[in-house]
Short mmCIF file of C-alpha atoms and ligand atoms in Angstrom, two decimals:
data_model
loop_
_atom_site.label_atom_id
_atom_site.label_comp_id
_atom_site.label_asym_id
_atom_site.label_seq_id
_atom_site.Cartn_x
_atom_site.Cartn_y
_atom_site.Cartn_z
CA MET A 1 42.50 -116.40 -6.10
CA GLY A 2 41.81 -112.78 -6.96
CA VAL A 3 40.54 -110.26 -4.47
CA GLN A 4 38.28 -110.97 -1.54
CA ILE A 5 35.05 -109.05 -1.09
CA ALA A 6 33.15 -109.23 2.20
CA VAL A 7 29.41 -109.13 1.54
CA LEU A 8 27.23 -107.72 4.32
CA SER A 9 23.76 -107.61 2.85
CA GLY A 10 21.91 -106.68 6.06
CA ASP A 11 18.19 -105.97 6.25
CA GLY A 12 15.17 -104.87 4.22
CA ILE A 13 16.02 -104.41 0.55
CA GLY A 14 19.73 -104.81 1.43
CA PRO A 15 19.82 -108.52 0.45
CA GLU A 16 17.87 -107.88 -2.77
CA VAL A 17 20.12 -105.16 -4.13
CA THR A 18 23.28 -106.90 -2.90
CA ASP A 19 22.27 -110.12 -4.56
CA ALA A 20 21.78 -108.17 -7.79
CA ALA A 21 25.27 -106.65 -7.35
CA LEU A 22 26.73 -110.15 -6.99
CA HIS A 23 25.16 -111.11 -10.33
CA LEU A 24 26.84 -108.06 -11.78
CA LEU A 25 30.22 -109.12 -10.36
CA HIS A 26 29.74 -112.59 -11.81
CA ALA A 27 29.11 -110.99 -15.19
CA LEU A 28 32.42 -109.15 -14.85
CA ARG A 29 34.07 -112.49 -14.21
CA GLN A 30 32.34 -114.10 -17.16
CA PHE A 31 32.95 -111.36 -19.70
CA TYR A 32 36.12 -109.67 -18.41
CA GLY A 33 37.87 -112.44 -16.47
CA PHE A 34 37.66 -110.48 -13.23
CA GLU A 35 38.70 -112.86 -10.44
CA PHE A 36 37.26 -112.47 -6.97
CA GLN A 37 35.85 -114.43 -4.10
CA THR A 38 33.18 -113.38 -1.66
CA VAL A 39 32.60 -114.09 2.02
CA ALA A 40 29.23 -113.33 3.55
CA ALA A 41 28.84 -111.95 7.08
CA ASP A 42 25.93 -110.69 9.16
CA ILE A 43 25.30 -107.09 10.17
CA GLY A 44 22.32 -105.12 11.51
CA GLY A 45 18.98 -106.60 12.47
CA ILE A 46 19.66 -109.99 10.94
CA ALA A 47 22.88 -110.20 12.97
CA TYR A 48 20.97 -109.29 16.11
CA ASP A 49 18.42 -112.03 15.40
CA ARG A 50 21.09 -114.64 14.77
CA HIS A 51 23.83 -113.66 17.22
CA GLY A 52 22.28 -111.22 19.70
CA THR A 53 24.42 -108.31 18.48
CA PRO A 54 24.17 -106.07 15.40
CA LEU A 55 27.93 -106.40 14.83
CA PRO A 56 29.40 -109.83 15.67
CA SER A 57 33.19 -109.81 16.09
CA ALA A 58 33.40 -112.42 13.32
CA THR A 59 31.95 -109.82 10.94
CA VAL A 60 34.60 -107.26 11.88
CA GLU A 61 37.31 -109.90 11.46
CA CYS A 62 35.97 -110.95 8.08
CA CYS A 63 35.93 -107.31 6.89
CA ARG A 64 39.48 -106.72 8.11
CA GLN A 65 40.70 -109.70 6.12
CA SER A 66 39.01 -108.59 2.91
CA ASP A 67 40.09 -106.16 0.21
CA ALA A 68 36.73 -104.40 0.17
CA ILE A 69 33.30 -104.62 1.74
CA LEU A 70 29.98 -104.46 -0.06
CA LEU A 71 27.13 -103.54 2.25
CA GLY A 72 23.38 -103.53 1.57
CA ALA A 73 21.42 -101.66 4.25
CA VAL A 74 20.47 -102.07 7.89
CA GLY A 75 17.39 -101.43 9.99
CA GLY A 76 13.65 -101.99 10.08
CA PRO A 77 10.62 -101.55 12.32
CA LYS A 78 11.16 -104.98 13.84
CA TRP A 79 14.17 -103.70 15.77
CA ASP A 80 12.99 -100.15 16.52
CA SER A 81 12.32 -100.71 20.19
CA LEU A 82 15.77 -102.13 21.00
CA PRO A 83 18.13 -100.01 23.11
CA GLY A 84 20.51 -97.86 21.06
CA HIS A 85 23.54 -100.14 21.29
CA LEU A 86 21.60 -103.14 19.97
CA ARG A 87 19.82 -101.39 17.12
CA PRO A 88 20.82 -102.38 13.57
CA GLU A 89 22.24 -98.87 13.00
CA ALA A 90 24.73 -99.48 15.82
CA GLY A 91 26.16 -102.28 13.67
CA LEU A 92 26.68 -99.94 10.75
CA LEU A 93 28.26 -97.22 12.90
CA GLY A 94 30.38 -99.90 14.59
CA ILE A 95 31.81 -101.28 11.38
CA ARG A 96 32.57 -97.76 10.07
CA LYS A 97 34.42 -97.02 13.31
CA ALA A 98 36.19 -100.40 13.50
CA LEU A 99 37.55 -99.93 9.98
CA THR A 100 38.23 -96.18 10.48
CA VAL A 101 36.55 -95.38 7.19
CA PHE A 102 36.47 -91.67 7.94
CA ALA A 103 36.00 -90.41 4.37
CA ASN A 104 32.55 -90.99 2.95
CA LEU A 105 32.24 -90.01 -0.71
CA ARG A 106 28.72 -89.49 -2.05
CA PRO A 107 28.64 -88.40 -5.69
CA ILE A 108 25.54 -86.38 -6.54
CA ARG A 109 25.01 -86.77 -10.21
CA VAL A 110 22.07 -86.06 -12.43
CA TRP A 111 21.33 -88.46 -15.24
CA ASN A 112 19.92 -86.47 -18.13
CA GLU A 113 17.30 -89.09 -18.94
CA LEU A 114 16.03 -88.92 -15.36
CA LEU A 115 15.65 -85.14 -15.17
CA GLY A 116 11.88 -85.59 -15.25
CA ALA A 117 12.06 -87.59 -12.01
CA SER A 118 13.54 -84.67 -10.08
CA PRO A 119 11.17 -82.64 -7.92
CA LEU A 120 13.02 -79.52 -9.13
CA ARG A 121 12.73 -77.80 -12.49
CA GLU A 122 14.92 -79.17 -15.21
CA ARG A 123 16.87 -75.96 -15.72
CA ILE A 124 17.91 -75.99 -12.05
CA VAL A 125 19.06 -79.59 -11.78
CA LYS A 126 20.60 -79.83 -15.23
CA ASN A 127 24.42 -80.01 -14.99
CA CYS A 128 24.31 -80.96 -11.33
CA ASP A 129 27.44 -83.00 -10.66
CA PHE A 130 29.09 -82.68 -7.30
CA ILE A 131 30.36 -84.89 -4.55
CA ILE A 132 29.68 -84.72 -0.86
CA VAL A 133 32.66 -85.66 1.31
CA ARG A 134 31.14 -86.55 4.64
CA GLU A 135 33.28 -87.11 7.75
CA LEU A 136 32.11 -90.54 8.92
CA THR A 137 33.77 -91.62 12.14
CA GLY A 138 33.53 -88.56 14.41
CA GLY A 139 31.24 -85.72 15.40
CA LEU A 140 27.80 -86.07 16.96
CA TYR A 141 27.46 -89.72 16.00
CA PHE A 142 30.31 -90.86 18.20
CA GLY A 143 31.13 -88.17 20.78
CA GLU A 144 31.05 -89.08 24.47
CA PRO A 145 29.18 -88.62 26.71
CA LYS A 146 26.17 -89.85 24.82
CA GLU A 147 23.49 -90.92 27.26
CA ARG A 148 20.16 -90.54 28.99
CA ARG A 149 20.20 -89.52 32.65
CA ARG A 150 17.61 -89.44 35.40
CA ASP A 151 18.22 -87.32 38.47
CA ALA A 152 17.06 -88.11 42.03
CA ASP A 153 13.70 -86.40 41.34
CA GLY A 154 13.13 -88.57 38.30
CA ASN A 155 13.78 -85.80 35.74
CA VAL A 156 15.20 -87.15 32.52
CA SER A 157 17.90 -85.39 30.53
CA VAL A 158 19.92 -86.47 27.52
CA VAL A 159 23.26 -85.58 26.01
CA ASP A 160 24.99 -86.16 22.67
CA THR A 161 28.44 -84.71 22.14
CA LEU A 162 29.85 -83.06 19.02
CA ALA A 163 33.57 -83.66 19.39
CA TYR A 164 36.39 -83.42 16.83
CA THR A 165 40.13 -83.37 17.10
CA GLU A 166 42.06 -81.07 14.81
CA ARG A 167 43.68 -84.14 13.27
CA GLU A 168 40.30 -85.70 12.44
CA ILE A 169 39.21 -82.51 10.70
CA GLU A 170 42.46 -82.12 8.83
CA ARG A 171 42.48 -85.62 7.35
CA ILE A 172 38.96 -85.30 5.92
CA VAL A 173 39.62 -81.78 4.65
CA ARG A 174 42.70 -83.06 2.83
CA VAL A 175 40.70 -85.82 1.15
CA ALA A 176 38.31 -83.13 -0.07
CA PHE A 177 41.07 -80.85 -1.38
CA ASP A 178 42.75 -83.77 -3.17
CA LEU A 179 39.46 -84.66 -4.79
CA ALA A 180 38.84 -81.05 -5.80
CA MET A 181 42.24 -81.01 -7.51
CA ARG A 182 41.10 -83.93 -9.69
CA ARG A 183 37.76 -82.24 -10.45
CA LYS A 184 36.77 -78.61 -11.02
CA LYS A 185 38.99 -77.25 -8.22
CA HIS A 186 36.12 -75.79 -6.25
CA LEU A 187 35.64 -76.70 -2.59
CA THR A 188 32.62 -75.79 -0.49
CA SER A 189 33.14 -76.34 3.23
CA VAL A 190 29.91 -76.55 5.21
CA ASP A 191 29.76 -75.76 8.93
CA LYS A 192 27.83 -73.86 11.58
CA ALA A 193 30.68 -71.58 12.62
CA ASN A 194 28.31 -68.85 13.83
CA VAL A 195 27.22 -71.14 16.67
CA LEU A 196 29.41 -74.21 17.14
CA GLU A 197 32.97 -74.31 18.47
CA SER A 198 33.61 -77.51 16.51
CA SER A 199 32.67 -75.62 13.34
CA ARG A 200 35.00 -72.74 14.17
CA LEU A 201 37.92 -75.16 14.40
CA TRP A 202 36.70 -76.82 11.19
CA ARG A 203 36.82 -73.49 9.37
CA GLU A 204 40.27 -72.65 10.77
CA VAL A 205 41.64 -75.96 9.52
CA VAL A 206 40.20 -75.41 6.04
CA GLN A 207 41.74 -71.93 5.99
CA ARG A 208 45.14 -73.32 6.99
CA VAL A 209 45.16 -76.27 4.58
CA ARG A 210 43.98 -74.20 1.61
CA HIS A 211 47.43 -72.58 1.40
CA GLU A 212 48.72 -75.93 0.16
CA TYR A 213 46.10 -75.94 -2.59
CA PRO A 214 46.32 -72.44 -4.05
CA GLU A 215 44.52 -73.50 -7.21
CA VAL A 216 41.39 -74.56 -5.35
CA LEU A 217 38.64 -71.99 -4.98
CA VAL A 218 37.32 -72.27 -1.40
CA GLU A 219 33.86 -71.24 -0.26
CA HIS A 220 32.47 -71.54 3.29
CA LEU A 221 28.74 -72.02 3.81
CA LEU A 222 26.71 -72.29 6.97
CA VAL A 223 24.79 -75.54 6.95
CA ASP A 224 21.32 -73.96 6.95
CA SER A 225 22.28 -71.82 4.00
CA ALA A 226 23.88 -74.82 2.28
CA ALA A 227 20.59 -76.73 2.60
CA MET A 228 18.89 -73.87 0.80
CA GLN A 229 21.51 -73.41 -1.88
CA ILE A 230 21.57 -77.11 -2.78
CA ILE A 231 17.98 -76.55 -3.89
CA GLN A 232 18.61 -73.17 -5.51
CA ARG A 233 21.84 -73.78 -7.40
CA PRO A 234 22.91 -77.42 -7.26
CA GLY A 235 24.81 -77.05 -10.51
CA ASP A 236 27.32 -74.65 -8.93
CA PHE A 237 28.95 -77.14 -6.54
CA ASP A 238 31.94 -79.37 -7.15
CA VAL A 239 33.24 -80.84 -3.86
CA MET A 240 31.36 -80.23 -0.61
CA VAL A 241 33.03 -81.26 2.66
CA THR A 242 31.28 -81.41 5.99
CA GLU A 243 30.98 -83.10 9.36
CA ASN A 244 29.14 -86.36 9.97
CA LEU A 245 25.58 -85.28 10.82
CA PHE A 246 25.47 -82.36 8.37
CA GLY A 247 26.68 -84.73 5.65
CA ASP A 248 24.02 -87.27 6.51
CA ILE A 249 21.26 -84.71 6.14
CA LEU A 250 22.58 -82.86 3.11
CA SER A 251 23.29 -86.06 1.18
CA ASP A 252 19.67 -87.22 1.39
CA GLU A 253 18.55 -83.79 0.27
CA ALA A 254 20.99 -83.73 -2.61
CA ALA A 255 20.17 -87.30 -3.61
CA VAL A 256 16.50 -86.69 -4.02
CA ILE A 257 16.92 -83.66 -6.26
CA THR A 258 18.74 -85.94 -8.70
CA GLY A 259 15.55 -87.93 -9.17
CA SER A 260 15.80 -90.86 -6.80
CA ILE A 261 17.84 -91.77 -3.78
CA GLY A 262 17.82 -95.23 -5.37
CA MET A 263 20.60 -94.06 -7.70
CA LEU A 264 23.12 -92.82 -5.14
CA PRO A 265 26.22 -94.92 -4.33
CA SER A 266 28.83 -94.29 -1.67
CA ALA A 267 32.39 -95.20 -0.80
CA SER A 268 33.80 -95.00 2.72
CA LEU A 269 37.58 -94.95 2.79
CA SER A 270 40.27 -95.21 5.44
CA ALA A 271 43.91 -94.16 5.28
CA GLU A 272 44.83 -97.77 4.64
CA GLY A 273 42.77 -100.93 4.81
CA PRO A 274 39.62 -102.00 3.04
CA GLY A 275 36.95 -99.56 1.85
CA LEU A 276 33.27 -99.96 2.59
CA TYR A 277 30.79 -99.54 -0.26
CA GLU A 278 27.08 -99.06 0.23
CA PRO A 279 24.09 -97.53 -1.49
CA VAL A 280 22.90 -94.41 0.32
CA HIS A 281 19.25 -95.48 0.32
CA GLY A 282 18.32 -97.31 3.50
CA SER A 283 16.66 -100.68 4.03
CA ALA A 284 13.28 -99.37 2.74
CA PRO A 285 11.22 -101.83 4.82
CA ASP A 286 8.03 -100.69 3.07
CA ILE A 287 9.10 -102.28 -0.22
CA ALA A 288 11.36 -105.06 1.09
CA GLY A 289 10.82 -108.59 -0.17
CA GLN A 290 8.75 -107.53 -3.16
CA GLY A 291 11.49 -107.72 -5.75
CA TYR A 292 11.30 -104.25 -7.19
CA ALA A 293 13.98 -102.29 -5.35
CA ASN A 294 16.29 -100.28 -7.58
CA PRO A 295 19.68 -102.05 -7.68
CA LEU A 296 21.51 -99.22 -9.47
CA ALA A 297 22.92 -97.54 -6.35
CA SER A 298 24.39 -100.87 -5.38
CA PHE A 299 25.83 -101.34 -8.91
CA LEU A 300 27.35 -97.87 -8.81
CA SER A 301 28.80 -98.68 -5.37
CA VAL A 302 30.46 -101.71 -6.97
CA ALA A 303 31.87 -99.35 -9.61
CA MET A 304 33.35 -97.17 -6.85
CA MET A 305 34.76 -100.30 -5.18
CA LEU A 306 36.46 -101.37 -8.40
CA GLU A 307 38.01 -97.93 -8.69
CA HIS A 308 39.02 -97.15 -5.11
CA SER A 309 39.81 -100.52 -3.51
CA LEU A 310 40.34 -103.11 -6.22
CA GLN A 311 42.58 -101.18 -8.60
CA ARG A 312 40.26 -101.80 -11.53
CA PRO A 313 39.02 -98.33 -12.53
CA ASP A 314 38.62 -99.71 -16.05
CA LEU A 315 35.97 -102.16 -14.84
CA GLY A 316 34.40 -99.42 -12.73
CA ARG A 317 33.86 -97.51 -15.97
CA VAL A 318 32.43 -100.62 -17.61
CA VAL A 319 29.79 -100.82 -14.88
CA GLU A 320 29.00 -97.10 -15.02
CA THR A 321 28.70 -97.19 -18.77
CA ALA A 322 26.39 -100.20 -18.62
CA VAL A 323 24.18 -98.41 -16.08
CA ALA A 324 24.15 -95.30 -18.27
CA HIS A 325 23.17 -97.35 -21.34
CA ALA A 326 20.40 -99.08 -19.42
CA ILE A 327 18.96 -95.73 -18.36
CA GLU A 328 19.34 -94.23 -21.82
CA SER A 329 17.51 -97.17 -23.33
CA GLY A 330 14.57 -96.62 -20.99
CA ALA A 331 15.12 -99.14 -18.19
CA ARG A 332 13.23 -97.90 -15.13
CA THR A 333 12.49 -99.40 -11.74
CA ARG A 334 9.37 -98.11 -9.95
CA ASP A 335 11.15 -95.26 -8.19
CA LEU A 336 12.30 -93.90 -11.56
CA ALA A 337 9.32 -94.57 -13.79
CA ARG A 338 6.87 -91.83 -14.73
CA GLY A 339 3.43 -92.10 -16.27
CA GLU A 340 3.13 -94.97 -18.70
CA GLU A 341 6.76 -96.09 -18.52
CA ALA A 342 7.20 -99.81 -17.87
CA ARG A 343 8.38 -100.67 -14.37
CA LEU A 344 11.15 -103.23 -14.17
CA SER A 345 11.71 -105.57 -11.27
CA THR A 346 15.10 -105.74 -9.56
CA ARG A 347 15.87 -108.88 -11.53
CA GLU A 348 14.85 -107.38 -14.88
CA MET A 349 16.91 -104.25 -14.28
CA THR A 350 19.87 -106.44 -13.36
CA ARG A 351 19.56 -108.45 -16.56
CA TRP A 352 19.23 -105.26 -18.56
CA VAL A 353 22.44 -103.78 -17.13
CA ILE A 354 24.31 -107.08 -17.52
CA SER A 355 23.26 -107.22 -21.18
CA TYR A 356 25.18 -103.97 -21.66
CA ILE A 357 28.19 -105.37 -19.82
CA GLU A 358 28.16 -108.20 -22.31
CA LYS A 359 27.67 -105.85 -25.26
CA GLY A 360 30.51 -103.73 -23.92
CA VAL A 361 32.86 -106.68 -24.41
CA HIS A 362 31.74 -107.18 -27.98
CA TYR A 363 32.08 -103.49 -28.63
CA ALA A 364 35.63 -103.48 -27.26
CA GLU A 365 36.54 -106.57 -29.30
CA ASN A 366 35.21 -105.03 -32.49
CA THR A 367 37.12 -101.83 -32.03
CA ILE A 368 40.53 -103.39 -31.38
C1 LIG B 401 23.45 -93.12 6.07
C2 LIG B 401 22.40 -93.62 7.02
C3 LIG B 401 23.06 -94.00 8.34
C4 LIG B 401 23.73 -92.75 8.88
C5 LIG B 401 22.10 -94.61 9.37
C6 LIG B 401 21.40 -95.83 8.84
C7 LIG B 401 22.80 -94.92 10.67
O1 LIG B 401 21.40 -92.67 7.18
O2 LIG B 401 24.39 -93.86 5.76
O3 LIG B 401 23.34 -91.98 5.62
O4 LIG B 401 23.08 -91.94 9.54
O5 LIG B 401 24.93 -92.59 8.65
MG1 LIG B 402 21.57 -90.98 5.89
#
């Protein structure tokens, strides 16, 4: 009966925003006849508490059997003292690796009505609309060896490894070029080629592949300079491709200049197999359980899921439009509100967006 969505709500505000996203999906069923079923599975700290591991094999199995995965967030102070392989984050990295979702798309978009929420001046952030393509299953996050050592004299040393194969670089670079072809045909590749061997190979691959995309304007930036230029001229970028750790850092930076990290969705895609969709904001333990987390990043992640994994780009646009209408009409959660503006709870924001999903149906009916 319809598609199957695995729901991994995780920790902190993860369950709150994911629950809101499920209400949104139910509204799509009610008003647009979208058929789906969901299966819930544990990941992160909650999985550790219940099963002694942040990624039970049943969760991986459940994801593999689904058409798409909706994830909330993982992590929290409760699990901070666990060894690395038992931490909630290990569950998230594990599921990304198990599903080989190597292409992480993070659209950085400014909503005009939220310009005032940006820490940057309006004229700088206005027109900012780019997408970060972050390599997600290689690099420093996964390279071996990755360990802590103690020599005979008791001295401690540590090692993390930044490893990439040429093939891993090429497949992510191709995703970025393909995306650029569907956008403004401008690709910025970010590396640290003045220091790192992995970055030198990265740059070589981009230079080789670009011959197949003669229409795409290619620019190479060193990551430190990219961090600066995202602040100086965010409106100039279109598609930005980079390795795992650089992408992690730059996407938080880019998110916050758009006003709130609470607005940023993401899609993680593999060559074949289900995609993984998650808001970029973390588990936000400081506000968890209070009912006022911003659910919009989760809603926009659902929109990406409808487009990339469920073959319903039309419904993806319905969700995006409803979110846009809600913002235009003044709906603000605490992270977005300024001054005297009313602060909506997660539930109120959800109802507000769903009201536009419903109105969208009436609008479509009236225009046929
Ligand atoms: C993200 C997060 C994760 C990452 C953490 C929670 C492991 O920061 O998705 O950006 O570093 O990839
Ligand atoms: Mg991050």
